[in-house]
């Protein structure tokens, strides 16, 4: 008798949130942020020419710059691992594999 494994997989969205404190009056924070973005975008730094030299009080300017940062560059991580809002709202996949892990049949569209 051939032994196989059947797998049922649920794919849920996990929300991870990252945070950083900004001080709209901090010239040090503002210039460091601009320089970090400038080093990231390189030759495309012309988009930074429209930003003020002094710290901007325009929240759109701060948000624009923060969009260029990587998640690990934020000072805080607020992690929601394991929290699933609605366990019924997910993608589902089924597959059958042999004992070596080769997929013999997969049906990701069956709901």
Tab-separated table of N, CA and C in Angstrom:
chain	number	residue	atom	x	y	z
A	1	UNK	N	0.843	-1.171	0.000
A	1	UNK	CA	0.000	0.000	0.000
A	1	UNK	C	0.894	1.242	0.000
A	2	UNK	N	0.545	2.215	-0.843
A	2	UNK	CA	1.303	3.462	-0.942
A	2	UNK	C	0.812	4.429	0.122
A	3	UNK	N	1.743	4.964	0.888
A	3	UNK	CA	1.387	5.929	1.924
A	3	UNK	C	1.667	7.328	1.398
A	4	UNK	N	0.697	8.208	1.612
A	4	UNK	CA	0.799	9.594	1.177
A	4	UNK	C	0.389	10.502	2.333
A	5	UNK	N	0.662	11.786	2.172
A	5	UNK	CA	0.211	12.775	3.144
A	5	UNK	C	-0.719	13.734	2.431
A	6	UNK	N	-1.777	14.119	3.117
A	6	UNK	CA	-2.662	15.142	2.586
A	6	UNK	C	-2.491	16.379	3.455
A	7	UNK	N	-2.341	17.543	2.817
A	7	UNK	CA	-2.106	18.792	3.520
A	7	UNK	C	-3.270	19.744	3.282
A	8	UNK	N	-3.672	20.404	4.337
A	8	UNK	CA	-4.647	21.487	4.260
A	8	UNK	C	-3.935	22.714	4.812
A	9	UNK	N	-3.875	23.776	4.021
A	9	UNK	CA	-3.145	24.977	4.409
A	9	UNK	C	-4.086	26.171	4.407
A	10	UNK	N	-4.039	26.942	5.489
A	10	UNK	CA	-4.773	28.201	5.554
A	10	UNK	C	-3.758	29.330	5.452
A	11	UNK	N	-4.057	30.295	4.612
A	11	UNK	CA	-3.173	31.439	4.435
A	11	UNK	C	-3.903	32.674	4.958
A	12	UNK	N	-3.407	33.207	6.079
A	12	UNK	CA	-4.010	34.374	6.721
A	12	UNK	C	-3.117	35.587	6.520
A	13	UNK	N	-3.725	36.731	6.513
A	13	UNK	CA	-2.963	37.970	6.490
A	13	UNK	C	-2.533	38.278	7.920
A	14	UNK	N	-1.284	38.613	8.083
A	14	UNK	CA	-0.775	39.018	9.386
A	14	UNK	C	-0.394	40.483	9.288
A	15	UNK	N	-0.852	41.235	10.233
A	15	UNK	CA	-0.577	42.672	10.230
A	15	UNK	C	0.572	42.955	11.185
A	16	UNK	N	1.627	43.564	10.655
A	16	UNK	CA	2.760	43.995	11.467
A	16	UNK	C	2.824	45.511	11.386
A	17	UNK	N	3.024	46.134	12.505
A	17	UNK	CA	3.067	47.583	12.556
A	17	UNK	C	4.405	48.028	13.122
A	18	UNK	N	4.975	49.042	12.506
A	18	UNK	CA	6.241	49.616	12.946
A	18	UNK	C	5.996	51.083	13.262
A	19	UNK	N	6.681	51.599	14.268
A	19	UNK	CA	6.442	52.982	14.694
A	19	UNK	C	7.759	53.692	14.960
A	20	UNK	N	7.705	54.991	14.838
A	20	UNK	CA	8.848	55.835	15.143
A	20	UNK	C	8.291	57.160	15.642
A	21	UNK	N	8.962	57.778	16.577
A	21	UNK	CA	8.534	59.083	17.055
A	21	UNK	C	9.217	60.161	16.227
A	22	UNK	N	8.429	61.159	15.841
A	22	UNK	CA	9.010	62.272	15.095
A	22	UNK	C	8.785	63.556	15.883
A	23	UNK	N	9.749	64.440	15.773
A	23	UNK	CA	9.679	65.756	16.403
A	23	UNK	C	9.723	66.782	15.276
A	24	UNK	N	8.609	67.430	15.037
A	24	UNK	CA	8.496	68.361	13.915
A	24	UNK	C	9.441	69.550	14.020
A	25	UNK	N	10.041	69.736	15.182
A	25	UNK	CA	10.960	70.864	15.345
A	25	UNK	C	12.429	70.432	15.369
A	26	UNK	N	12.697	69.136	15.229
A	26	UNK	CA	14.067	68.633	15.329
A	26	UNK	C	14.797	68.701	13.984
A	27	UNK	N	15.729	69.643	13.892
A	27	UNK	CA	16.536	69.770	12.681
A	27	UNK	C	17.427	68.552	12.500
A	28	UNK	N	17.905	67.993	13.599
A	28	UNK	CA	18.766	66.807	13.539
A	28	UNK	C	18.009	65.620	12.957
A	29	UNK	N	16.811	65.374	13.461
A	29	UNK	CA	16.012	64.256	12.964
A	29	UNK	C	15.627	64.462	11.498
A	30	UNK	N	15.242	65.675	11.145
A	30	UNK	CA	14.828	65.988	9.777
A	30	UNK	C	15.970	65.774	8.788
A	31	UNK	N	17.140	66.319	9.099
A	31	UNK	CA	18.267	66.189	8.167
A	31	UNK	C	18.762	64.744	8.100
A	32	UNK	N	18.746	64.029	9.213
A	32	UNK	CA	19.147	62.614	9.189
A	32	UNK	C	18.191	61.793	8.325
A	33	UNK	N	16.916	62.094	8.421
A	33	UNK	CA	15.922	61.388	7.612
A	33	UNK	C	16.126	61.676	6.130
A	34	UNK	N	16.347	62.926	5.793
A	34	UNK	CA	16.580	63.284	4.390
A	34	UNK	C	17.840	62.597	3.864
A	35	UNK	N	18.908	62.588	4.644
A	35	UNK	CA	20.153	61.948	4.204
A	35	UNK	C	19.992	60.440	4.046
A	36	UNK	N	19.233	59.822	4.929
A	36	UNK	CA	18.989	58.381	4.813
A	36	UNK	C	18.236	58.075	3.518
A	37	UNK	N	17.226	58.886	3.230
A	37	UNK	CA	16.451	58.703	1.997
A	37	UNK	C	17.334	59.002	0.787
A	38	UNK	N	18.147	60.048	0.866
A	38	UNK	CA	19.032	60.408	-0.253
A	38	UNK	C	19.976	59.242	-0.576
A	39	UNK	N	20.519	58.597	0.447
A	39	UNK	CA	21.434	57.470	0.211
A	39	UNK	C	20.694	56.269	-0.372
A	40	UNK	N	19.432	56.170	-0.087
A	40	UNK	CA	18.626	55.061	-0.578
A	40	UNK	C	18.249	55.230	-2.035
A	41	UNK	N	17.889	56.462	-2.424
A	41	UNK	CA	17.371	56.648	-3.780
A	41	UNK	C	18.436	57.095	-4.769
A	42	UNK	N	19.610	57.482	-4.281
A	42	UNK	CA	20.734	57.776	-5.162
A	42	UNK	C	20.456	58.869	-6.169
A	43	UNK	N	20.547	58.528	-7.452
A	43	UNK	CA	20.430	59.514	-8.533
A	43	UNK	C	19.043	60.129	-8.635
A	44	UNK	N	18.061	59.482	-8.047
A	44	UNK	CA	16.695	60.006	-8.103
A	44	UNK	C	16.427	61.019	-7.002
A	45	UNK	N	17.486	61.549	-6.367
A	45	UNK	CA	17.282	62.432	-5.223
A	45	UNK	C	16.735	63.811	-5.604
A	46	UNK	N	16.417	64.021	-6.874
A	46	UNK	CA	15.797	65.280	-7.281
A	46	UNK	C	14.432	65.467	-6.618
A	47	UNK	N	13.788	64.370	-6.250
A	47	UNK	CA	12.491	64.470	-5.580
A	47	UNK	C	12.635	65.132	-4.211
A	48	UNK	N	13.846	65.152	-3.680
A	48	UNK	CA	14.084	65.770	-2.377
A	48	UNK	C	14.289	67.279	-2.482
A	49	UNK	N	14.511	67.773	-3.689
A	49	UNK	CA	14.772	69.202	-3.876
A	49	UNK	C	13.598	70.082	-3.463
A	50	UNK	N	12.394	69.550	-3.511
A	50	UNK	CA	11.211	70.332	-3.160
A	50	UNK	C	10.970	70.402	-1.652
A	51	UNK	N	11.734	69.632	-0.889
A	51	UNK	CA	11.548	69.626	0.561
A	51	UNK	C	12.338	70.776	1.200
A	52	UNK	N	11.810	71.319	2.283
A	52	UNK	CA	12.520	72.417	2.931
A	52	UNK	C	13.795	71.935	3.635
A	53	UNK	N	14.724	72.858	3.835
A	53	UNK	CA	15.973	72.541	4.535
A	53	UNK	C	15.698	72.408	6.034
A	54	UNK	N	14.868	73.301	6.541
A	54	UNK	CA	14.487	73.269	7.956
A	54	UNK	C	13.407	72.201	8.150
A	55	UNK	N	13.241	71.702	9.370
A	55	UNK	CA	12.219	70.675	9.609
A	55	UNK	C	10.840	71.133	9.133
A	56	UNK	N	10.208	70.274	8.395
A	56	UNK	CA	8.906	70.604	7.827
A	56	UNK	C	7.800	70.418	8.866
A	57	UNK	N	6.862	71.345	8.859
A	57	UNK	CA	5.668	71.185	9.690
A	57	UNK	C	4.556	70.514	8.896
A	58	UNK	N	4.826	70.239	7.634
A	58	UNK	CA	3.863	69.574	6.761
A	58	UNK	C	3.986	68.066	6.960
A	59	UNK	N	2.971	67.459	7.508
A	59	UNK	CA	2.999	66.015	7.787
A	59	UNK	C	3.176	65.186	6.528
A	60	UNK	N	2.693	65.689	5.391
A	60	UNK	CA	2.865	64.972	4.123
A	60	UNK	C	4.345	64.797	3.782
A	61	UNK	N	5.171	65.788	4.117
A	61	UNK	CA	6.609	65.691	3.848
A	61	UNK	C	7.237	64.554	4.661
A	62	UNK	N	6.881	64.466	5.923
A	62	UNK	CA	7.417	63.405	6.786
A	62	UNK	C	6.965	62.037	6.285
A	63	UNK	N	5.685	61.942	5.983
A	63	UNK	CA	5.156	60.665	5.498
A	63	UNK	C	5.816	60.261	4.191
A	64	UNK	N	6.034	61.199	3.303
A	64	UNK	CA	6.706	60.926	2.037
A	64	UNK	C	8.084	60.307	2.278
A	65	UNK	N	8.863	60.897	3.175
A	65	UNK	CA	10.209	60.391	3.454
A	65	UNK	C	10.184	59.018	4.128
A	66	UNK	N	9.267	58.837	5.064
A	66	UNK	CA	9.205	57.555	5.777
A	66	UNK	C	8.819	56.396	4.858
A	67	UNK	N	8.195	56.666	3.767
A	67	UNK	CA	7.844	55.598	2.815
A	67	UNK	C	9.076	54.936	2.206
A	68	UNK	N	10.221	55.600	2.270
A	68	UNK	CA	11.451	55.047	1.721
A	68	UNK	C	12.210	54.176	2.722
A	69	UNK	N	11.815	54.193	3.987
A	69	UNK	CA	12.542	53.439	5.010
A	69	UNK	C	12.134	51.974	5.014
A	70	UNK	N	13.052	51.131	5.456
A	70	UNK	CA	12.763	49.715	5.645
A	70	UNK	C	12.163	49.518	7.029
A	71	UNK	N	11.434	48.470	7.202
A	71	UNK	CA	10.751	48.209	8.472
A	71	UNK	C	11.722	48.189	9.648
A	72	UNK	N	12.905	47.618	9.467
A	72	UNK	CA	13.838	47.515	10.588
A	72	UNK	C	14.480	48.855	10.957
A	73	UNK	N	14.182	49.911	10.202
A	73	UNK	CA	14.721	51.224	10.509
A	73	UNK	C	13.806	52.030	11.442
A	74	UNK	N	12.644	51.500	11.741
A	74	UNK	CA	11.759	52.134	12.709
A	74	UNK	C	12.211	51.734	14.110
A	75	UNK	N	11.984	52.588	15.083
A	75	UNK	CA	12.481	52.324	16.429
A	75	UNK	C	11.622	51.325	17.200
A	76	UNK	N	10.380	51.122	16.796
A	76	UNK	CA	9.489	50.208	17.514
A	76	UNK	C	8.816	49.246	16.543
A	77	UNK	N	8.622	48.023	17.017
A	77	UNK	CA	7.851	47.036	16.270
A	77	UNK	C	6.672	46.617	17.126
A	78	UNK	N	5.502	46.758	16.570
A	78	UNK	CA	4.290	46.312	17.245
A	78	UNK	C	3.817	45.118	16.433
A	79	UNK	N	4.009	43.932	16.963
A	79	UNK	CA	3.852	42.707	16.201
A	79	UNK	C	2.541	42.011	16.546
A	80	UNK	N	1.804	41.633	15.555
A	80	UNK	CA	0.522	40.966	15.762
A	80	UNK	C	0.581	39.502	15.355
A	81	UNK	N	1.726	38.863	15.505
A	81	UNK	CA	1.865	37.463	15.119
A	81	UNK	C	0.878	36.618	15.914
A	82	UNK	N	0.184	35.751	15.232
A	82	UNK	CA	-0.743	34.841	15.887
A	82	UNK	C	-2.139	35.388	16.054
A	83	UNK	N	-2.328	36.668	15.839
A	83	UNK	CA	-3.658	37.228	15.956
A	83	UNK	C	-4.338	37.157	14.596
A	84	UNK	N	-5.469	36.499	14.553
A	84	UNK	CA	-6.220	36.371	13.316
A	84	UNK	C	-7.609	36.930	13.581
A	85	UNK	N	-7.964	37.999	12.862
A	85	UNK	CA	-9.244	38.650	13.103
A	85	UNK	C	-10.418	37.718	12.843
A	86	UNK	N	-10.428	37.089	11.691
A	86	UNK	CA	-11.525	36.199	11.335
A	86	UNK	C	-10.930	34.906	10.801
A	87	UNK	N	-10.955	33.826	11.585
A	87	UNK	CA	-10.330	32.585	11.149
A	87	UNK	C	-10.975	31.972	9.907
A	88	UNK	N	-12.182	32.404	9.566
A	88	UNK	CA	-12.844	31.873	8.375
A	88	UNK	C	-12.475	32.647	7.113
A	89	UNK	N	-11.883	33.823	7.288
A	89	UNK	CA	-11.520	34.665	6.149
A	89	UNK	C	-10.055	34.422	5.793
A	90	UNK	N	-9.834	33.430	4.950
A	90	UNK	CA	-8.475	33.099	4.543
A	90	UNK	C	-8.506	32.332	3.228
A	91	UNK	N	-7.337	32.273	2.582
A	91	UNK	CA	-7.202	31.418	1.408
A	91	UNK	C	-6.960	30.000	1.900
A	92	UNK	N	-7.411	29.034	1.125
A	92	UNK	CA	-7.236	27.641	1.509
A	92	UNK	C	-6.611	26.858	0.359
A	93	UNK	N	-5.730	25.966	0.704
A	93	UNK	CA	-5.095	25.103	-0.295
A	93	UNK	C	-5.075	23.676	0.226
A	94	UNK	N	-5.259	22.745	-0.694
A	94	UNK	CA	-5.149	21.336	-0.365
A	94	UNK	C	-4.126	20.714	-1.299
A	95	UNK	N	-3.377	19.770	-0.803
A	95	UNK	CA	-2.437	19.057	-1.671
A	95	UNK	C	-2.212	17.656	-1.118
A	96	UNK	N	-1.777	16.797	-2.019
A	96	UNK	CA	-1.380	15.441	-1.638
A	96	UNK	C	0.071	15.277	-2.046
A	97	UNK	N	0.875	14.783	-1.091
A	97	UNK	CA	2.301	14.608	-1.321
A	97	UNK	C	2.713	13.197	-0.948
A	98	UNK	N	3.770	12.744	-1.598
A	98	UNK	CA	4.327	11.457	-1.173
A	98	UNK	C	5.213	11.706	0.048
A	99	UNK	N	5.754	10.663	0.606
A	99	UNK	CA	6.533	10.797	1.836
A	99	UNK	C	7.852	11.537	1.633
A	100	UNK	N	8.285	11.688	0.386
A	100	UNK	CA	9.498	12.469	0.100
A	100	UNK	C	9.199	13.965	-0.007
A	101	UNK	N	7.926	14.333	-0.017
A	101	UNK	CA	7.549	15.741	-0.116
A	101	UNK	C	7.210	16.195	-1.523
A	102	UNK	N	7.192	15.290	-2.483
A	102	UNK	CA	6.811	15.643	-3.851
A	102	UNK	C	5.299	15.846	-3.908
A	103	UNK	N	4.872	16.969	-4.479
A	103	UNK	CA	3.448	17.250	-4.603
A	103	UNK	C	2.894	16.436	-5.768
A	104	UNK	N	1.931	15.588	-5.466
A	104	UNK	CA	1.301	14.759	-6.495
A	104	UNK	C	0.044	15.419	-7.050
A	105	UNK	N	-0.656	16.162	-6.192
A	105	UNK	CA	-1.874	16.837	-6.607
A	105	UNK	C	-2.057	18.057	-5.716
A	106	UNK	N	-2.340	19.209	-6.327
A	106	UNK	CA	-2.583	20.430	-5.560
A	106	UNK	C	-3.810	21.107	-6.123
A	107	UNK	N	-4.664	21.562	-5.249
A	107	UNK	CA	-5.873	22.252	-5.671
A	107	UNK	C	-6.064	23.506	-4.824
A	108	UNK	N	-5.395	24.606	-5.191
A	108	UNK	CA	-5.513	25.828	-4.395
A	108	UNK	C	-6.842	26.562	-4.618
A	109	UNK	N	-7.627	26.153	-5.609
A	109	UNK	CA	-8.848	26.878	-5.938
A	109	UNK	C	-10.088	26.300	-5.276
A	110	UNK	N	-9.971	25.188	-4.653
A	110	UNK	CA	-11.113	24.566	-4.006
A	110	UNK	C	-11.395	25.290	-2.699
A	111	UNK	N	-12.579	25.817	-2.538
A	111	UNK	CA	-12.941	26.536	-1.306
A	111	UNK	C	-14.153	25.896	-0.699
